[in-house]
Every structure is written in structure tokens, then in C-alpha cells.
CSV table of C-alpha atoms in Angstrom, one decimal:
chain,number,residue,atom,x,y,z
A,8,GLY,CA,0.0,-0.2,-0.1
A,9,GLN,CA,0.7,3.8,-0.3
A,10,GLN,CA,3.6,4.9,2.1
A,11,VAL,CA,5.2,8.1,3.2
A,12,MET,CA,8.5,8.2,4.8
A,13,GLN,CA,9.7,11.3,6.7
A,14,ILE,CA,12.8,11.8,7.9
A,15,PRO,CA,14.9,12.3,9.9
A,16,GLN,CA,12.9,11.2,12.9
A,17,TYR,CA,14.3,13.8,15.7
A,18,GLN,CA,16.7,17.2,15.0
A,19,HIS,CA,18.1,19.2,18.1
A,20,VAL,CA,19.4,22.2,16.9
A,21,GLN,CA,20.7,25.0,17.9
A,22,GLU,CA,18.6,28.6,17.7
A,23,GLY,CA,19.9,30.5,14.8
A,24,GLU,CA,20.6,27.1,12.6
A,25,ASP,CA,18.8,25.8,10.1
A,26,PHE,CA,16.6,23.1,9.4
A,27,THR,CA,15.4,20.7,7.0
A,28,THR,CA,12.4,17.3,7.2
A,29,TYR,CA,12.0,15.3,4.3
A,30,CYS,CA,9.0,13.4,3.1
A,31,ASN,CA,9.8,10.5,0.6
A,32,SER,CA,6.2,8.5,-0.7
A,33,SER,CA,6.0,5.1,-2.4
A,34,THR,CA,3.4,6.4,-4.7
A,35,THR,CA,2.4,9.6,-6.8
A,36,LEU,CA,1.1,11.8,-4.5
A,37,SER,CA,-2.0,14.1,-6.0
A,38,ASN,CA,-0.7,17.0,-3.6
A,39,ILE,CA,1.3,16.9,0.0
A,40,GLN,CA,0.3,19.1,3.5
A,41,TRP,CA,2.5,19.6,6.5
A,42,TYR,CA,1.3,20.1,9.9
A,43,LYS,CA,3.0,21.3,12.7
A,44,GLN,CA,2.4,19.7,16.1
A,45,ARG,CA,3.6,21.7,19.3
A,46,PRO,CA,4.3,19.5,22.7
A,47,GLY,CA,1.2,18.5,23.8
A,48,GLY,CA,-1.1,20.2,21.2
A,49,HIS,CA,-2.9,19.1,17.7
A,50,PRO,CA,-2.0,19.2,14.5
A,51,VAL,CA,-2.2,22.2,12.2
A,52,PHE,CA,-2.3,23.0,9.0
A,53,LEU,CA,0.9,24.8,7.2
A,54,ILE,CA,0.8,24.5,3.8
A,55,GLN,CA,-0.9,22.6,0.4
A,56,LEU,CA,1.5,22.2,-2.1
A,57,VAL,CA,-0.4,20.7,-5.5
A,58,LYS,CA,2.0,20.8,-8.7
A,59,SER,CA,5.3,19.4,-9.8
A,60,GLY,CA,8.1,21.5,-8.5
A,61,GLU,CA,6.3,23.2,-6.4
A,62,VAL,CA,7.9,26.0,-4.4
A,63,LYS,CA,6.2,27.9,-1.6
A,64,LYS,CA,7.6,30.4,1.0
A,65,GLN,CA,5.8,31.4,5.0
A,66,LYS,CA,8.5,33.6,6.3
A,67,ARG,CA,11.6,31.6,7.6
A,68,LEU,CA,9.7,28.4,5.9
A,69,THR,CA,10.1,26.8,2.6
A,70,PHE,CA,8.4,24.3,1.2
A,71,GLN,CA,9.2,22.3,-1.8
A,72,PHE,CA,7.4,19.9,-4.1
A,73,GLY,CA,9.6,17.5,-5.8
A,74,GLU,CA,9.4,17.4,-10.0
A,75,ALA,CA,8.2,13.9,-9.9
A,76,LYS,CA,5.6,14.6,-7.2
A,77,LYS,CA,7.2,12.0,-5.0
A,78,ASN,CA,8.8,13.6,-2.5
A,79,SER,CA,8.5,16.9,-0.5
A,80,SER,CA,10.6,18.8,2.6
A,81,LEU,CA,10.5,21.5,4.7
A,82,HIS,CA,13.3,23.9,5.5
A,83,ILE,CA,13.0,26.3,8.1
A,84,THR,CA,16.3,29.0,8.2
A,85,ALA,CA,17.5,30.3,11.4
A,86,THR,CA,15.2,28.0,13.8
A,87,GLN,CA,13.9,29.5,17.0
A,88,THR,CA,12.5,28.3,20.0
A,89,THR,CA,9.0,29.0,19.0
A,90,ASP,CA,9.7,26.3,16.0
A,91,VAL,CA,9.7,23.3,18.9
A,92,GLY,CA,7.3,20.9,18.1
A,93,THR,CA,6.9,17.8,15.4
A,94,TYR,CA,6.5,18.5,12.1
A,95,PHE,CA,4.5,15.8,9.7
A,96,CYS,CA,3.2,15.7,6.1
A,97,ALA,CA,0.7,14.3,5.2
A,98,GLY,CA,0.4,13.3,1.1
A,99,GLN,CA,-3.3,12.2,-0.3
A,100,ALA,CA,-2.5,9.9,-3.9
A,101,GLY,CA,-5.7,10.7,-5.2
A,102,GLY,CA,-8.6,9.9,-3.7
A,103,PHE,CA,-10.1,9.9,-0.6
A,104,LYS,CA,-7.2,8.5,2.3
A,105,THR,CA,-4.9,11.1,3.1
A,106,ILE,CA,-1.3,9.4,5.1
A,107,PHE,CA,1.0,10.7,7.9
A,108,GLY,CA,4.2,10.4,7.8
A,109,ALA,CA,5.6,9.8,11.0
A,110,GLY,CA,7.0,13.3,11.8
A,111,THR,CA,9.9,14.9,12.4
A,112,ARG,CA,10.1,16.0,15.8
A,113,LEU,CA,12.5,19.6,16.5
A,114,PHE,CA,13.9,20.1,19.1
A,115,VAL,CA,16.1,24.3,19.4
A,116,LYS,CA,18.1,25.2,22.2
A,117,ALA,CA,18.2,28.5,22.9
B,11,ASP,CA,-16.3,30.1,17.5
B,12,GLY,CA,-15.8,27.5,14.8
B,13,GLY,CA,-14.1,24.3,15.5
B,14,ILE,CA,-13.4,20.3,16.7
B,15,THR,CA,-14.8,19.7,20.7
B,16,GLN,CA,-13.3,16.6,21.6
B,17,SER,CA,-14.1,15.6,25.6
B,18,PRO,CA,-13.0,14.4,27.9
B,19,LYS,CA,-9.5,15.5,27.9
B,20,TYR,CA,-8.4,13.2,29.8
B,21,LEU,CA,-9.8,9.9,31.0
B,22,PHE,CA,-8.9,6.7,32.4
B,23,ARG,CA,-10.3,3.3,32.0
B,24,LYS,CA,-9.9,0.3,33.9
B,25,GLU,CA,-9.3,-3.1,32.3
B,26,GLY,CA,-13.0,-4.8,30.4
B,27,GLN,CA,-14.1,-1.3,30.9
B,28,ASN,CA,-15.9,0.7,27.5
B,29,VAL,CA,-15.1,4.0,27.0
B,30,THR,CA,-16.6,6.5,24.3
B,31,LEU,CA,-14.7,9.5,23.1
B,32,SER,CA,-16.9,12.0,21.9
B,33,CYS,CA,-16.2,14.4,18.8
B,34,GLU,CA,-18.7,17.5,17.9
B,35,GLN,CA,-17.5,19.9,14.9
B,36,ASN,CA,-19.2,22.8,14.1
B,37,LEU,CA,-17.7,23.8,10.8
B,38,ASN,CA,-20.2,22.6,8.8
B,39,HIS,CA,-17.9,19.2,6.7
B,40,ASP,CA,-19.1,15.9,5.6
B,41,ALA,CA,-16.2,14.1,6.5
B,42,MET,CA,-14.9,13.2,10.3
B,43,TYR,CA,-12.0,10.8,11.3
B,44,TRP,CA,-10.3,9.0,14.1
B,45,TYR,CA,-6.4,9.3,14.2
B,46,ARG,CA,-4.2,7.4,17.4
B,47,GLN,CA,-1.5,8.5,18.2
B,48,ASP,CA,1.1,7.0,20.9
B,49,PRO,CA,3.9,8.5,22.1
B,50,GLY,CA,6.9,10.3,20.2
B,51,GLN,CA,5.0,8.8,16.6
B,52,GLY,CA,2.5,9.5,13.9
B,53,LEU,CA,-0.4,9.3,13.4
B,54,ARG,CA,-2.5,6.6,12.5
B,55,LEU,CA,-6.0,6.4,11.0
B,56,ILE,CA,-8.7,4.3,13.3
B,57,TYR,CA,-12.1,4.8,11.0
B,58,TYR,CA,-13.4,7.5,8.9
B,59,SER,CA,-16.8,8.5,8.1
B,60,GLN,CA,-17.4,10.7,4.3
B,61,ILE,CA,-21.0,11.9,4.9
B,62,VAL,CA,-23.6,11.0,7.7
B,63,ASN,CA,-24.5,7.2,8.3
B,64,ASP,CA,-20.8,6.0,6.5
B,65,PHE,CA,-17.9,5.3,7.6
B,66,GLN,CA,-15.5,3.0,6.9
B,67,LYS,CA,-12.2,1.0,8.6
B,68,GLY,CA,-9.1,2.6,8.8
B,69,ASP,CA,-5.8,1.2,9.5
B,70,ILE,CA,-6.5,0.1,13.5
B,71,ALA,CA,-9.9,-0.6,13.6
B,72,GLU,CA,-9.8,-3.6,15.7
B,73,GLY,CA,-11.1,-3.2,19.0
B,74,TYR,CA,-12.9,0.0,18.0
B,75,SER,CA,-16.7,1.3,17.0
B,76,VAL,CA,-17.8,4.3,15.6
B,77,SER,CA,-21.1,5.6,14.8
B,78,ARG,CA,-22.3,9.0,12.5
B,79,GLU,CA,-25.7,9.6,12.9
B,80,LYS,CA,-25.8,13.1,12.5
B,81,LYS,CA,-23.1,15.4,10.7
B,82,GLU,CA,-21.5,16.5,13.0
B,83,SER,CA,-20.9,14.1,15.5
B,84,PHE,CA,-18.4,10.9,15.4
B,85,PRO,CA,-18.0,9.5,19.0
B,86,LEU,CA,-15.2,6.7,18.9
B,87,THR,CA,-16.1,3.6,21.4
B,88,VAL,CA,-12.9,2.0,22.9
B,89,THR,CA,-13.9,-1.6,22.8
B,90,SER,CA,-12.6,-3.8,25.8
B,91,ALA,CA,-10.9,-6.0,22.9
B,92,GLN,CA,-8.9,-3.2,22.3
B,93,LYS,CA,-6.1,-4.4,24.1
B,94,ASN,CA,-3.8,-1.6,24.4
B,95,PRO,CA,-5.8,1.4,24.6
B,96,THR,CA,-3.3,3.8,26.4
B,97,ALA,CA,-3.1,6.8,24.0
B,98,PHE,CA,-3.4,10.3,22.4
B,99,TYR,CA,-6.9,10.6,20.5
B,100,LEU,CA,-7.4,12.5,17.5
B,101,CYS,CA,-10.5,13.3,16.0
B,102,ALA,CA,-10.1,15.5,12.8
B,103,SER,CA,-12.5,16.8,9.7
B,104,SER,CA,-12.5,18.3,5.8
B,105,GLN,CA,-14.6,19.9,4.6
B,106,THR,CA,-15.2,17.1,1.9
B,107,PRO,CA,-13.5,13.8,1.7
B,108,ALA,CA,-12.3,15.0,-2.1
B,109,SER,CA,-8.3,15.2,-2.5
B,110,GLY,CA,-7.0,18.4,-1.1
B,111,ASN,CA,-9.0,19.4,1.6
B,112,THR,CA,-7.4,20.6,4.7
B,113,ILE,CA,-7.8,18.6,8.0
B,114,TYR,CA,-8.7,20.2,10.8
B,115,PHE,CA,-7.8,17.9,14.5
B,116,GLY,CA,-9.6,18.6,17.4
B,117,GLU,CA,-6.9,19.1,20.8
B,118,GLY,CA,-7.5,15.2,21.2
B,119,SER,CA,-8.0,13.0,24.1
B,120,TRP,CA,-5.7,11.6,26.4
B,121,LEU,CA,-6.9,8.0,27.7
B,122,THR,CA,-5.2,5.9,29.8
B,123,VAL,CA,-5.4,2.2,31.2
B,124,VAL,CA,-5.9,2.3,34.9
């Protein structure tokens, strides 16, 4: 069945360092979404990418969707302590079901 | 405020008991979902419903049951058949079941077996 793999599982950074999480699907995706879950909280939608090669930015966050629509990345420039949490990618391969990656947990040391 | 309300936030269950987690949404969304999250883990789909009076099993439905009698409500029952129910349960909804719709999550319910 369809799988969405996300790496790394954990990332510890010093405040001000950059951070990247990667998402890879076993099948071509119709779209990919990114969510953030703060510690003790619930996932909150960040962004959706639909087009092949699409790049979107939200302040210090840059999201990319691969040309083959099978991989995606989230890059945070100059991390801050407010960036702490778990980042999930979620892919849809057409149809109804959304498959979530296992998430990357980001720790930021001040 | 529009959103998804889950209750209770914390629940303790004795072994052998059934418990029901409530989920209500006022977003007028057609699709609703239940996910399970174990500490430090990702989200696993338990059940989903695309429309009232219809629901389908997700990846880990064994030991759980749901109903969808009203559009706004999608309660989850954790039965005694679920051998390891201690987890964080997230209810979610989306406008339609169609691809590309944002999934909105409730604040979650922590279930602990004592």
C-alpha cells in the first residue's frame, strides 16, 4: 500500500541554525500537506503543495514539492524556540485517503 | 467559535471497560476522522466517515467502533477488545472527502488504562 516516509525522526539544533525535514512517498502524490504539532497540542495545517516542482514560503519556512511529485521538504531558516514541535507531511494519491508521515520532532536549544 | 470539540480531554479506563470519546464539529464538514497517536509516534487512522450514516475502517480499526448519526458528531468507542488503548486520540474533519482538503484537528483526548 501507499507509504509516506519522513526523515529524520528527531533533530536537535541550536537556535539560529537551519532545519530540514524530508518526506518521500512510494507512489506519485496528487498533493502534499504539512502540519505542525506543538508539544502537548494537536496538528495544525501549515500549507498544501499541488504542482510539480512547487515552492512556497511562509516567512522563515520554505516548502518544496518534487518534480516527480513523490517527495517534499520543509526547510526552516534560522530556527527559533517557537519552532519547537513535530512536523508532519501528509500525502494524498488521489481519492480520499490521506497518509501521514511519522513526523520529525524538532528540538531547539536556546 | 468554529471548530472541533473533543471530550473528555483526559480519561482513565479500567481494563475490561468500554469508553466513548466524544467529537463534535460545527464546521459543517462532511468528512470526519479518528486518529490514534502513541507518544513520539505519527498518526494512525482508526475510522473515517465521508457522509452521515456511513463510515469505513482505517488502518487500526480492531477494538474500536464508531457511529455517524449526525453530520456534526462522530463518537469513538474504545472497546475492551482493544488490548493496548493507552494513547492520544485525535478527531478531525475536512470539508469534503475529496483530495486536497485541509484536515482540521480537535485538541485531542488522552486515554489511560489503569
